[in-house]
Coordinates of C-alpha atoms and ligand atoms in Angstrom, one line a residue:
M5 CA -44.0 -11.6 45.0
K6 CA -46.9 -14.2 44.3
P7 CA -47.9 -15.8 40.6
L8 CA -51.5 -16.0 40.1
V9 CA -52.2 -18.7 36.9
T10 CA -54.7 -19.2 34.7
K11 CA -56.8 -23.1 34.9
N12 CA -55.0 -24.4 31.8
E13 CA -51.7 -23.9 34.2
M14 CA -52.8 -25.0 36.9
K15 CA -53.8 -28.0 35.4
R16 CA -50.4 -28.0 33.4
V17 CA -48.6 -28.0 37.0
D18 CA -50.7 -30.9 38.2
G19 CA -50.0 -32.6 35.6
Y20 CA -46.3 -32.2 35.9
S21 CA -46.3 -32.6 39.0
I22 CA -48.3 -36.4 38.7
E23 CA -47.1 -37.9 35.3
T24 CA -42.8 -36.0 35.5
I25 CA -42.0 -35.8 39.0
G26 CA -43.6 -38.9 40.0
I27 CA -46.3 -37.5 42.7
P28 CA -49.0 -39.4 43.1
S29 CA -52.6 -37.7 42.8
A30 CA -54.0 -40.1 45.3
V31 CA -51.2 -37.7 47.6
L32 CA -52.0 -34.3 46.0
M33 CA -55.9 -34.6 46.8
E34 CA -55.3 -35.9 50.4
K35 CA -52.9 -32.4 51.5
A36 CA -55.7 -31.2 49.8
A37 CA -58.5 -32.3 51.8
M38 CA -56.6 -32.4 55.6
S39 CA -56.1 -28.3 54.4
V40 CA -59.7 -27.5 53.2
A41 CA -60.8 -30.0 56.7
E42 CA -58.2 -28.1 59.1
A43 CA -60.2 -24.8 58.0
V44 CA -63.3 -26.0 58.5
R45 CA -61.6 -26.9 62.1
D46 CA -60.5 -24.3 63.0
Y47 CA -64.0 -22.1 61.6
C48 CA -65.5 -24.7 64.5
L49 CA -62.6 -24.3 67.1
R50 CA -62.8 -19.7 66.3
K51 CA -66.4 -20.3 67.0
E52 CA -66.3 -22.8 69.7
Y53 CA -68.7 -25.0 68.8
S54 CA -68.6 -28.4 69.9
Y55 CA -68.0 -31.7 67.2
P56 CA -70.9 -33.9 67.1
Q57 CA -73.3 -31.1 67.5
Q58 CA -72.2 -29.1 63.9
K59 CA -73.7 -30.6 61.1
I60 CA -71.7 -30.1 57.6
L61 CA -72.4 -30.5 54.6
V62 CA -70.5 -31.7 52.1
V63 CA -72.1 -31.2 48.5
C64 CA -69.8 -33.1 45.8
G65 CA -69.6 -32.7 42.0
T66 CA -68.3 -36.0 39.3
G67 CA -64.8 -34.3 39.1
N68 CA -62.4 -34.3 41.2
N69 CA -62.7 -31.7 43.5
G70 CA -65.7 -34.0 43.9
G71 CA -63.3 -36.0 45.1
D72 CA -61.3 -33.9 47.0
G73 CA -65.0 -33.1 48.9
V74 CA -65.7 -36.6 49.7
A75 CA -62.5 -36.9 51.5
V76 CA -63.2 -34.2 53.0
A77 CA -65.7 -35.1 54.9
R78 CA -64.2 -38.4 55.1
I79 CA -61.2 -36.3 57.3
L80 CA -64.2 -34.9 58.9
N81 CA -65.9 -37.7 60.7
E82 CA -62.5 -39.4 61.2
W83 CA -62.1 -36.3 63.4
G84 CA -65.2 -36.0 65.2
F85 CA -67.4 -34.2 62.9
L86 CA -71.4 -35.0 61.6
A87 CA -70.3 -34.5 57.5
S88 CA -72.4 -36.1 55.4
V89 CA -71.9 -35.9 50.9
L90 CA -74.4 -34.9 48.7
L91 CA -73.2 -36.5 45.5
L92 CA -74.3 -34.1 42.5
G93 CA -74.4 -36.0 38.9
E94 CA -73.8 -39.7 38.2
E95 CA -71.0 -41.1 39.4
T96 CA -70.4 -43.5 37.0
K97 CA -69.0 -40.9 35.2
A98 CA -66.5 -39.6 38.2
T99 CA -63.1 -39.7 37.6
E100 CA -61.2 -42.6 39.4
E101 CA -59.6 -40.4 41.5
T102 CA -63.8 -39.5 42.9
K103 CA -64.7 -43.4 42.2
H104 CA -62.0 -44.0 44.6
Q105 CA -62.8 -41.8 47.4
L106 CA -66.0 -42.6 47.0
S107 CA -65.5 -45.7 47.8
I108 CA -62.4 -45.2 50.8
A109 CA -66.3 -43.0 52.1
R110 CA -68.5 -45.2 51.9
R111 CA -66.0 -48.3 53.7
L112 CA -66.3 -45.5 56.4
E113 CA -69.5 -44.9 56.3
V114 CA -69.6 -41.5 55.9
E115 CA -73.6 -40.6 55.1
I116 CA -72.9 -40.5 50.3
Q117 CA -77.7 -38.8 49.8
H118 CA -78.5 -37.3 46.4
E119 CA -81.3 -35.0 48.6
T120 CA -81.3 -33.1 51.0
D121 CA -82.9 -29.8 53.2
F122 CA -80.0 -27.9 52.9
N123 CA -81.3 -25.7 56.0
E124 CA -80.2 -28.6 58.1
Y125 CA -76.5 -27.8 58.2
T126 CA -74.2 -24.9 60.5
I127 CA -71.5 -25.5 57.3
I128 CA -70.9 -26.2 53.9
V129 CA -68.3 -27.5 52.1
D130 CA -68.5 -26.3 48.7
A131 CA -66.9 -28.2 46.2
I132 CA -69.1 -29.3 43.1
F133 CA -67.0 -27.1 40.8
G134 CA -63.1 -26.6 40.3
I135 CA -60.4 -25.8 38.1
G136 CA -62.4 -27.8 35.7
L137 CA -65.6 -25.3 35.5
S138 CA -65.8 -25.9 30.9
R139 CA -69.6 -23.8 30.7
E140 CA -72.9 -21.9 32.1
I141 CA -74.2 -24.2 35.0
T142 CA -77.7 -24.9 34.0
G143 CA -80.0 -27.7 35.3
N144 CA -79.7 -29.6 39.1
Y145 CA -76.7 -27.9 39.6
R146 CA -78.2 -24.5 39.2
E147 CA -81.0 -25.2 41.6
V148 CA -78.2 -26.3 44.6
I149 CA -76.6 -23.6 44.1
E150 CA -78.6 -21.0 44.1
K151 CA -80.1 -23.5 47.5
I152 CA -76.3 -23.2 49.3
N153 CA -76.4 -19.1 48.0
Q154 CA -80.0 -18.6 50.4
T155 CA -78.9 -20.7 53.9
K156 CA -77.0 -19.1 56.8
S157 CA -74.5 -21.7 56.5
W158 CA -70.8 -21.0 56.9
V159 CA -69.7 -21.8 53.4
C160 CA -66.2 -23.1 52.4
S161 CA -65.5 -23.0 48.9
V162 CA -62.7 -26.0 47.9
D163 CA -60.5 -24.6 45.2
I164 CA -62.7 -21.8 43.9
P165 CA -66.3 -21.2 44.3
S166 CA -68.5 -23.5 41.8
G167 CA -70.0 -21.3 39.6
I168 CA -66.6 -18.4 39.2
H169 CA -63.7 -18.9 35.4
A170 CA -60.9 -19.6 36.8
D171 CA -59.4 -17.7 33.9
T172 CA -61.3 -13.8 34.3
G173 CA -63.4 -13.5 37.4
T174 CA -66.9 -14.4 35.6
V175 CA -69.8 -16.1 37.2
M176 CA -70.8 -18.7 34.7
G177 CA -74.5 -18.1 35.3
V178 CA -74.3 -18.9 39.1
A179 CA -71.8 -19.4 41.8
V180 CA -70.7 -20.3 45.0
K181 CA -70.9 -17.1 47.7
A182 CA -68.0 -17.9 49.9
D183 CA -67.1 -17.3 53.6
L184 CA -63.5 -19.3 53.2
T185 CA -61.5 -20.4 49.5
V186 CA -58.9 -22.6 50.4
T187 CA -57.2 -22.2 46.8
F188 CA -54.7 -25.0 46.3
G189 CA -51.2 -24.5 45.8
I190 CA -51.6 -21.1 43.6
K191 CA -53.9 -18.5 43.8
K192 CA -56.0 -18.7 40.3
I193 CA -55.9 -15.0 38.6
G194 CA -60.4 -15.1 39.0
M195 CA -59.6 -15.1 42.1
V196 CA -58.7 -12.3 42.6
L197 CA -60.4 -10.3 39.9
Y198 CA -63.8 -9.1 40.3
P199 CA -66.4 -10.7 40.8
G200 CA -64.7 -13.9 41.4
C201 CA -63.3 -12.3 44.6
D202 CA -65.6 -11.1 45.6
Y203 CA -67.3 -14.4 46.2
A204 CA -64.3 -15.9 47.3
N205 CA -64.7 -13.6 50.4
R206 CA -61.0 -15.0 51.5
V207 CA -58.2 -17.1 50.4
I208 CA -56.1 -19.5 52.3
V209 CA -53.5 -20.4 49.9
A210 CA -53.1 -24.0 50.4
D211 CA -49.4 -26.0 50.2
I212 CA -50.2 -29.4 48.6
G213 CA -47.4 -30.2 47.5
F214 CA -47.4 -29.5 44.2
P215 CA -43.2 -28.3 44.1
K216 CA -41.4 -25.9 42.9
K217 CA -40.7 -27.6 39.6
A218 CA -43.4 -27.9 38.9
V219 CA -44.7 -24.1 39.0
E220 CA -41.2 -23.4 37.2
S221 CA -42.5 -25.9 34.9
V222 CA -45.5 -23.3 33.2
C223 CA -43.5 -19.8 33.7
P224 CA -46.4 -18.2 34.9
K225 CA -46.6 -14.5 33.9
V226 CA -49.4 -12.8 35.6
F227 CA -48.1 -11.3 39.3
Y228 CA -49.6 -10.0 42.6
L229 CA -47.8 -7.9 45.2
E230 CA -47.4 -8.5 48.8
P231 CA -46.5 -6.8 52.0
E232 CA -42.8 -8.2 52.0
D233 CA -42.1 -6.5 48.3
K234 CA -41.5 -3.6 50.2
K235 CA -38.5 -3.6 49.1
M236 CA -39.3 -2.7 45.8
L237 CA -38.0 0.2 47.0
P238 CA -35.9 2.9 45.9
E239 CA -33.0 2.8 48.2
R240 CA -31.3 6.3 49.6
K241 CA -28.1 6.8 50.7
K242 CA -27.2 8.4 54.3
D243 CA -25.0 10.7 52.0
S244 CA -28.0 11.8 50.2
N245 CA -28.9 14.9 48.2
K246 CA -31.6 16.2 46.2
G247 CA -29.7 16.1 42.7
M248 CA -30.3 12.1 43.1
Y249 CA -33.9 11.1 43.5
G250 CA -34.8 13.2 40.3
R251 CA -36.7 15.8 39.2
V252 CA -40.0 15.0 37.9
L253 CA -41.9 17.5 35.9
I254 CA -45.9 17.5 35.7
I255 CA -47.5 19.4 32.5
G256 CA -50.7 19.6 33.7
G257 CA -53.1 21.9 35.9
S258 CA -55.8 24.6 33.1
K259 CA -57.9 27.4 34.5
D260 CA -60.4 25.5 36.1
M261 CA -58.6 23.0 37.3
S262 CA -55.1 23.5 39.2
G263 CA -56.1 20.4 42.3
A264 CA -55.0 17.4 39.6
C265 CA -51.7 18.8 39.4
Y266 CA -51.4 19.7 42.7
L267 CA -52.0 16.4 44.2
S268 CA -50.0 14.5 41.1
A269 CA -46.6 17.0 42.5
K270 CA -47.7 16.6 46.1
A271 CA -47.7 12.9 45.6
A272 CA -44.1 12.5 43.8
Y273 CA -42.5 14.1 46.8
R274 CA -44.0 12.4 48.9
T275 CA -42.6 9.2 47.2
G276 CA -39.5 10.7 47.1
A277 CA -38.5 12.7 43.9
G278 CA -35.9 15.2 43.7
L279 CA -37.7 18.4 42.3
V280 CA -40.6 18.5 41.4
K281 CA -42.0 21.3 38.5
I282 CA -45.4 21.8 37.5
M283 CA -45.4 23.2 34.0
T284 CA -49.5 24.8 34.4
E285 CA -51.3 27.8 33.1
E286 CA -50.4 30.9 34.9
T287 CA -53.9 31.5 36.6
N288 CA -53.1 28.9 39.0
R289 CA -49.2 30.4 39.9
I290 CA -50.5 32.0 43.2
I291 CA -52.5 28.9 44.2
L292 CA -50.0 26.5 44.1
Q293 CA -47.2 28.6 45.1
T294 CA -49.5 29.3 48.4
Q295 CA -50.8 25.0 48.2
L296 CA -47.8 23.3 47.3
P297 CA -44.4 25.8 47.9
E298 CA -42.0 22.9 47.7
A299 CA -43.0 22.5 44.3
L300 CA -40.6 24.6 41.0
L301 CA -43.2 26.2 38.2
A302 CA -42.9 27.8 34.5
T303 CA -45.7 29.1 34.1
Y304 CA -47.8 30.2 30.5
K305 CA -50.0 32.4 29.4
I306 CA -52.8 30.6 27.1
E307 CA -54.5 33.6 25.3
D308 CA -51.7 35.2 24.6
G309 CA -51.2 32.7 21.2
L310 CA -48.1 32.5 22.2
D311 CA -46.2 29.4 20.8
L312 CA -45.6 26.9 23.1
K313 CA -42.9 25.4 22.0
E314 CA -39.4 27.4 23.6
T315 CA -40.2 27.0 27.0
V316 CA -41.5 23.6 26.6
L317 CA -38.1 22.2 25.7
K318 CA -36.0 24.3 28.1
E319 CA -38.5 22.0 30.2
L320 CA -38.0 18.4 29.2
N321 CA -34.4 18.9 29.0
W322 CA -34.7 20.1 32.5
A323 CA -36.8 16.8 33.3
T324 CA -35.5 13.0 34.0
V325 CA -39.5 12.2 34.1
I326 CA -42.8 13.2 32.5
V327 CA -45.8 13.9 33.4
I328 CA -47.8 15.2 31.0
G329 CA -53.0 15.0 31.5
P330 CA -53.4 15.8 35.4
G331 CA -56.1 18.1 35.0
L332 CA -54.0 20.0 31.5
G333 CA -58.0 20.1 29.8
T334 CA -58.3 19.1 25.6
K335 CA -57.9 22.5 24.1
K336 CA -55.6 23.6 21.2
H337 CA -52.4 24.5 23.8
A338 CA -53.0 20.7 25.5
E339 CA -51.9 19.4 22.0
E340 CA -49.8 21.6 20.8
L341 CA -47.5 20.6 24.7
L342 CA -48.6 16.4 23.7
K343 CA -47.8 16.9 20.5
T344 CA -44.2 18.6 21.6
V345 CA -43.8 16.1 24.3
L346 CA -43.6 13.1 21.9
E347 CA -41.6 14.3 19.4
Y348 CA -38.9 15.9 21.5
A349 CA -39.0 13.8 25.2
L350 CA -36.3 11.3 25.7
V351 CA -37.1 10.1 29.2
P352 CA -39.5 8.0 30.6
V353 CA -43.1 10.0 30.4
I354 CA -46.4 9.0 31.8
I355 CA -49.1 9.2 29.7
D356 CA -52.6 9.8 31.7
A357 CA -55.7 11.7 31.7
D358 CA -56.3 14.0 29.4
A359 CA -53.2 13.1 27.7
I360 CA -55.0 10.1 27.1
N361 CA -58.5 11.8 25.7
L362 CA -56.2 13.9 23.5
L363 CA -54.5 10.6 22.1
A364 CA -57.5 9.0 21.2
Q365 CA -59.3 12.1 19.8
N366 CA -56.3 13.7 17.1
Q367 CA -55.1 10.1 15.0
Y368 CA -52.1 11.9 13.9
L369 CA -50.7 12.4 17.6
K370 CA -51.9 8.9 17.7
E371 CA -49.4 8.5 14.9
L372 CA -47.4 10.3 16.0
F373 CA -46.9 8.3 19.2
Q374 CA -46.5 5.3 17.2
S375 CA -43.4 6.4 14.9
K376 CA -41.2 8.1 18.4
N377 CA -42.2 5.5 20.4
R378 CA -38.8 2.8 20.5
G379 CA -40.3 0.9 23.4
E380 CA -39.2 1.2 27.4
Q381 CA -39.7 4.8 27.4
F382 CA -44.2 5.7 27.8
I383 CA -46.3 4.6 31.0
F384 CA -50.5 4.9 29.7
T385 CA -52.8 5.6 32.6
P386 CA -55.9 4.9 31.4
H387 CA -59.7 3.6 33.5
L388 CA -61.8 2.0 31.2
K389 CA -63.5 4.1 30.1
E390 CA -60.0 6.6 28.6
M391 CA -58.6 2.9 27.5
S392 CA -62.1 2.6 25.2
R393 CA -61.8 5.9 23.9
L394 CA -58.5 4.8 23.7
S395 CA -58.9 1.5 21.7
G396 CA -62.6 2.4 19.7
D397 CA -62.8 -1.0 22.2
S398 CA -66.1 -1.0 23.9
I399 CA -66.1 -1.2 28.4
D400 CA -67.7 -4.8 28.2
K401 CA -64.9 -6.0 25.3
I402 CA -62.9 -4.7 27.8
K403 CA -63.9 -5.0 30.7
A404 CA -64.5 -9.2 29.7
N405 CA -60.7 -10.6 29.7
L406 CA -59.1 -8.1 31.4
V407 CA -55.3 -9.4 32.0
S408 CA -55.6 -10.8 28.5
Y409 CA -56.6 -7.3 27.3
G410 CA -54.5 -5.5 29.0
M411 CA -50.9 -7.6 28.4
E412 CA -52.3 -7.3 23.6
Y413 CA -52.9 -3.9 23.8
A414 CA -49.3 -2.7 25.9
K415 CA -47.3 -5.5 23.8
K416 CA -49.0 -4.0 20.3
E417 CA -48.4 0.2 21.9
K418 CA -44.8 -0.9 23.5
I419 CA -45.5 0.4 26.7
C420 CA -46.3 -0.6 30.7
L421 CA -50.1 -0.1 30.9
V422 CA -51.9 1.0 34.2
L423 CA -55.0 0.2 33.2
K424 CA -57.5 1.4 35.8
D425 CA -60.2 -0.5 38.4
A426 CA -61.3 -2.2 41.4
R427 CA -58.7 -4.0 40.8
T428 CA -55.8 -2.2 38.2
I429 CA -53.4 -4.1 36.0
I430 CA -50.2 -3.0 34.9
S431 CA -48.3 -4.6 32.0
D432 CA -45.3 -4.1 29.8
G433 CA -46.7 -6.8 27.4
V434 CA -44.8 -9.9 28.9
V435 CA -45.9 -9.9 32.3
A436 CA -49.1 -8.5 33.9
Y437 CA -49.7 -7.4 38.1
I438 CA -53.0 -7.8 39.5
N439 CA -52.9 -4.8 41.7
C440 CA -54.9 -6.0 45.5
S441 CA -54.7 -3.6 47.5
G442 CA -56.7 -0.9 47.9
N443 CA -60.9 0.2 48.6
N444 CA -63.6 1.7 46.7
G445 CA -63.2 4.3 49.0
M446 CA -60.5 6.0 46.1
S447 CA -63.6 5.8 43.4
T448 CA -63.0 10.1 44.5
G449 CA -61.9 12.5 42.1
G450 CA -58.2 13.1 43.1
S451 CA -57.7 9.4 43.6
G452 CA -55.6 8.8 40.6
D453 CA -54.0 11.8 40.2
V454 CA -52.7 10.9 43.4
L455 CA -51.2 7.7 41.3
T456 CA -49.7 9.4 38.7
G457 CA -47.8 11.8 41.2
I458 CA -46.6 8.1 43.2
I459 CA -45.8 6.8 39.5
A460 CA -43.3 9.2 38.9
G461 CA -41.8 9.6 42.2
L462 CA -40.8 6.0 42.1
L463 CA -39.3 5.8 38.0
A464 CA -37.1 9.7 39.5
Q465 CA -35.8 7.3 41.7
K466 CA -34.7 5.2 39.1
A467 CA -37.5 2.0 38.5
T468 CA -38.1 0.7 35.5
L469 CA -41.8 1.6 33.8
L470 CA -42.5 -1.2 34.9
E471 CA -41.4 -1.9 38.5
A472 CA -42.1 2.2 39.2
G473 CA -46.3 1.2 38.0
A474 CA -46.9 -2.2 39.2
F475 CA -45.5 -1.1 43.1
G476 CA -47.1 2.2 42.3
V477 CA -50.1 0.7 42.2
Y478 CA -49.7 -0.9 45.1
L479 CA -48.1 1.6 46.9
H480 CA -51.4 4.2 46.5
G481 CA -54.0 1.2 47.1
L482 CA -51.8 0.6 50.2
A483 CA -52.0 4.1 51.3
A484 CA -55.4 4.1 51.5
D485 CA -56.1 1.4 53.0
R486 CA -53.9 3.4 55.4
E487 CA -57.0 5.8 56.1
I488 CA -60.0 3.5 55.9
L489 CA -60.9 4.6 59.5
E490 CA -63.6 2.3 61.2
G491 CA -64.4 0.5 57.5
N492 CA -64.8 4.5 56.5
T493 CA -64.1 3.9 52.8
Y494 CA -67.0 6.9 52.0
S495 CA -65.0 10.0 53.6
L496 CA -61.5 9.0 52.5
I497 CA -60.2 11.7 49.6
A498 CA -57.6 12.4 47.5
S499 CA -55.6 13.9 49.3
D500 CA -55.8 11.3 51.9
I501 CA -54.1 8.8 50.0
I502 CA -51.1 11.3 50.6
K503 CA -51.2 11.6 54.4
G504 CA -50.5 7.3 54.6
L505 CA -48.6 7.2 52.0
K506 CA -46.3 8.7 53.7
K507 CA -47.4 6.1 56.5
E508 CA -47.4 3.0 54.3
I509 CA -42.9 4.3 52.4
T510 CA -41.4 2.1 54.5
K511 CA -38.9 -0.6 53.6
Ligands
NAX20 N1 -54.8 -34.6 40.9 C1 -55.4 -33.6 40.3 O1 -55.4 -33.2 39.1 C2 -55.5 -32.4 41.5 C3 -56.7 -32.4 41.0 N2 -57.4 -31.3 42.1 C4 -59.1 -31.3 42.8 O2 -58.9 -31.3 41.6 C5 -59.7 -29.8 40.6 C6 -59.8 -30.2 39.1 O3 -60.3 -31.4 39.1 P1 -61.1 -31.7 37.6 O4 -60.5 -31.5 36.2 O5 -61.9 -33.2 37.2 O6 -62.6 -30.7 37.4 P2 -63.8 -29.9 38.2 O7 -63.5 -31.3 39.3 O8 -63.4 -28.7 38.6 O9 -65.4 -30.2 37.9 C7 -64.2 -31.0 35.6 C8 -65.7 -31.5 35.2 O10 -67.0 -30.6 35.9 C9 -67.9 -31.3 34.0 N3 -68.9 -29.8 34.2 C10 -68.1 -28.4 34.0 N4 -69.0 -27.7 33.5 C11 -70.3 -27.9 34.1 C12 -70.7 -27.2 34.3 N5 -71.3 -26.5 34.0 N6 -72.6 -28.1 34.4 C13 -71.8 -29.2 34.4 N7 -71.5 -30.2 35.1 C14 -69.9 -29.3 34.2 C15 -67.2 -32.2 33.6 O11 -67.3 -32.3 32.4 C16 -65.9 -32.8 34.7 O12 -66.8 -33.8 34.4 C17 -59.0 -28.9 41.0 O13 -60.5 -27.3 41.0 C18 -58.8 -29.4 42.3 O14 -60.0 -29.4 43.2 C19 -56.6 -31.9 43.3 O15 -57.7 -32.8 44.4 C20 -55.5 -31.3 43.9 C21 -54.9 -32.5 42.9
K21 K1 -65.5 -25.6 44.7

């Protein structure tokens, strides 16, 4: 698990390292520049480029990002490359560090230009703006960035692609499309969210010597998971029995929709749940028994006009985890089922799909939920459209700052929110995870139902809501990545993700 920071948090890490600990700013800058120069050299070595024949342009602004760039040009020259600086902006307004770097570079006769022909260079280093970017990019800066993007050169961005907002990943008018980004110390939130992550492309996190204490001093609240976090998988004892791994009740499925609850149930089993029961309409009995004989069934007939409450209550008592929503529909009986769950459930509940739509449509259900919820019990798994229905906010508003939106909503409603998008946000209102696994093949029917099943499977094995949400989403993405053959994301279907799960569930 690694932290992600906003630009203000990163500035505080810088400040703490320099002012409180006493590491000179120039030392950090030198190490930063060295790590970028090494990345450029590695690229040339991989390409088997001979040194002097490669012309490298380092485009520098007047902030400290530009100072890094000037030092990169100087180091590359020392190594035998032909690297020159294109300096943008007024030198008199440069930071002290950048002025200092310019004077060193001049003494070593590094070429410093104010305009150039971009097509002369095989490699461009982008050191125009880093985390200090504070407004939309216009004028000459904009023209230069557009020219960089039009070249065929390989582009390496220093710290973050110039033009990407470090907190939200949005493009501030225009942004550099990098092939590689070398970022310092900690990844910035904006370079893992879309579209920022597309612009950053491959990212190297360079250790430039920020002390651990400096990072801890800002108490990061946003994280992402990595393969080593597979240790979060719940333990499985050698002398175990199915009673130890929980009982998942999935309330879902309707006449024309049996697949959703089937996928959730199968994914819950494949994640390690002890027993899974599907509560659904009688019409789904044969298909579910044929497709997933491992699942227990509790069926009901809606046309009877029966009061479902007693039947549901019996099942609620049986379950250690409840899922409500996959393929449920939003008819009257579905509303009744949700009402009963909200009223009587005492175990963790995942509110998914149509159950979210029902909450969004019925104010009395929202109020019932709010009156019953004491915290630590509910996970909501909306995609952006469902989130918008639920909160009444537009998708644009939600997307404008996905992480803080998700955190605030989770805090306000006292839930664990799994806000599904190309980068899913998981938050309990205190911290948030941004999921970085998965691929665009997952934009396919049933993918969300599989996720719900995985989260339920983890809850059944006693993961906390936040662990089940964050790790479940991560595992879901890894499983999907496993099933992509030679980059073909077109053909991925939801049941493939369950297949991938089988291969990914190892510590
Ligand atoms: N000691 C430090 O603080 C370190 C800083 N480092 C580098 O310093 C960077 C941050 O440096 P700064 O805070 O100086 O900021 P930047 O270098 O990112 O740029 C800020 C400058 O650009 C101007 N600016 C912002 N938005 C603009 C726009 N849209 N159009 C035109 N001008 C605009 C600002 O007025 C300011 O002068 C990091 O990203 C990193 O690359 C590294 O050298 C590591 C150590
Ligand atoms: K940059």
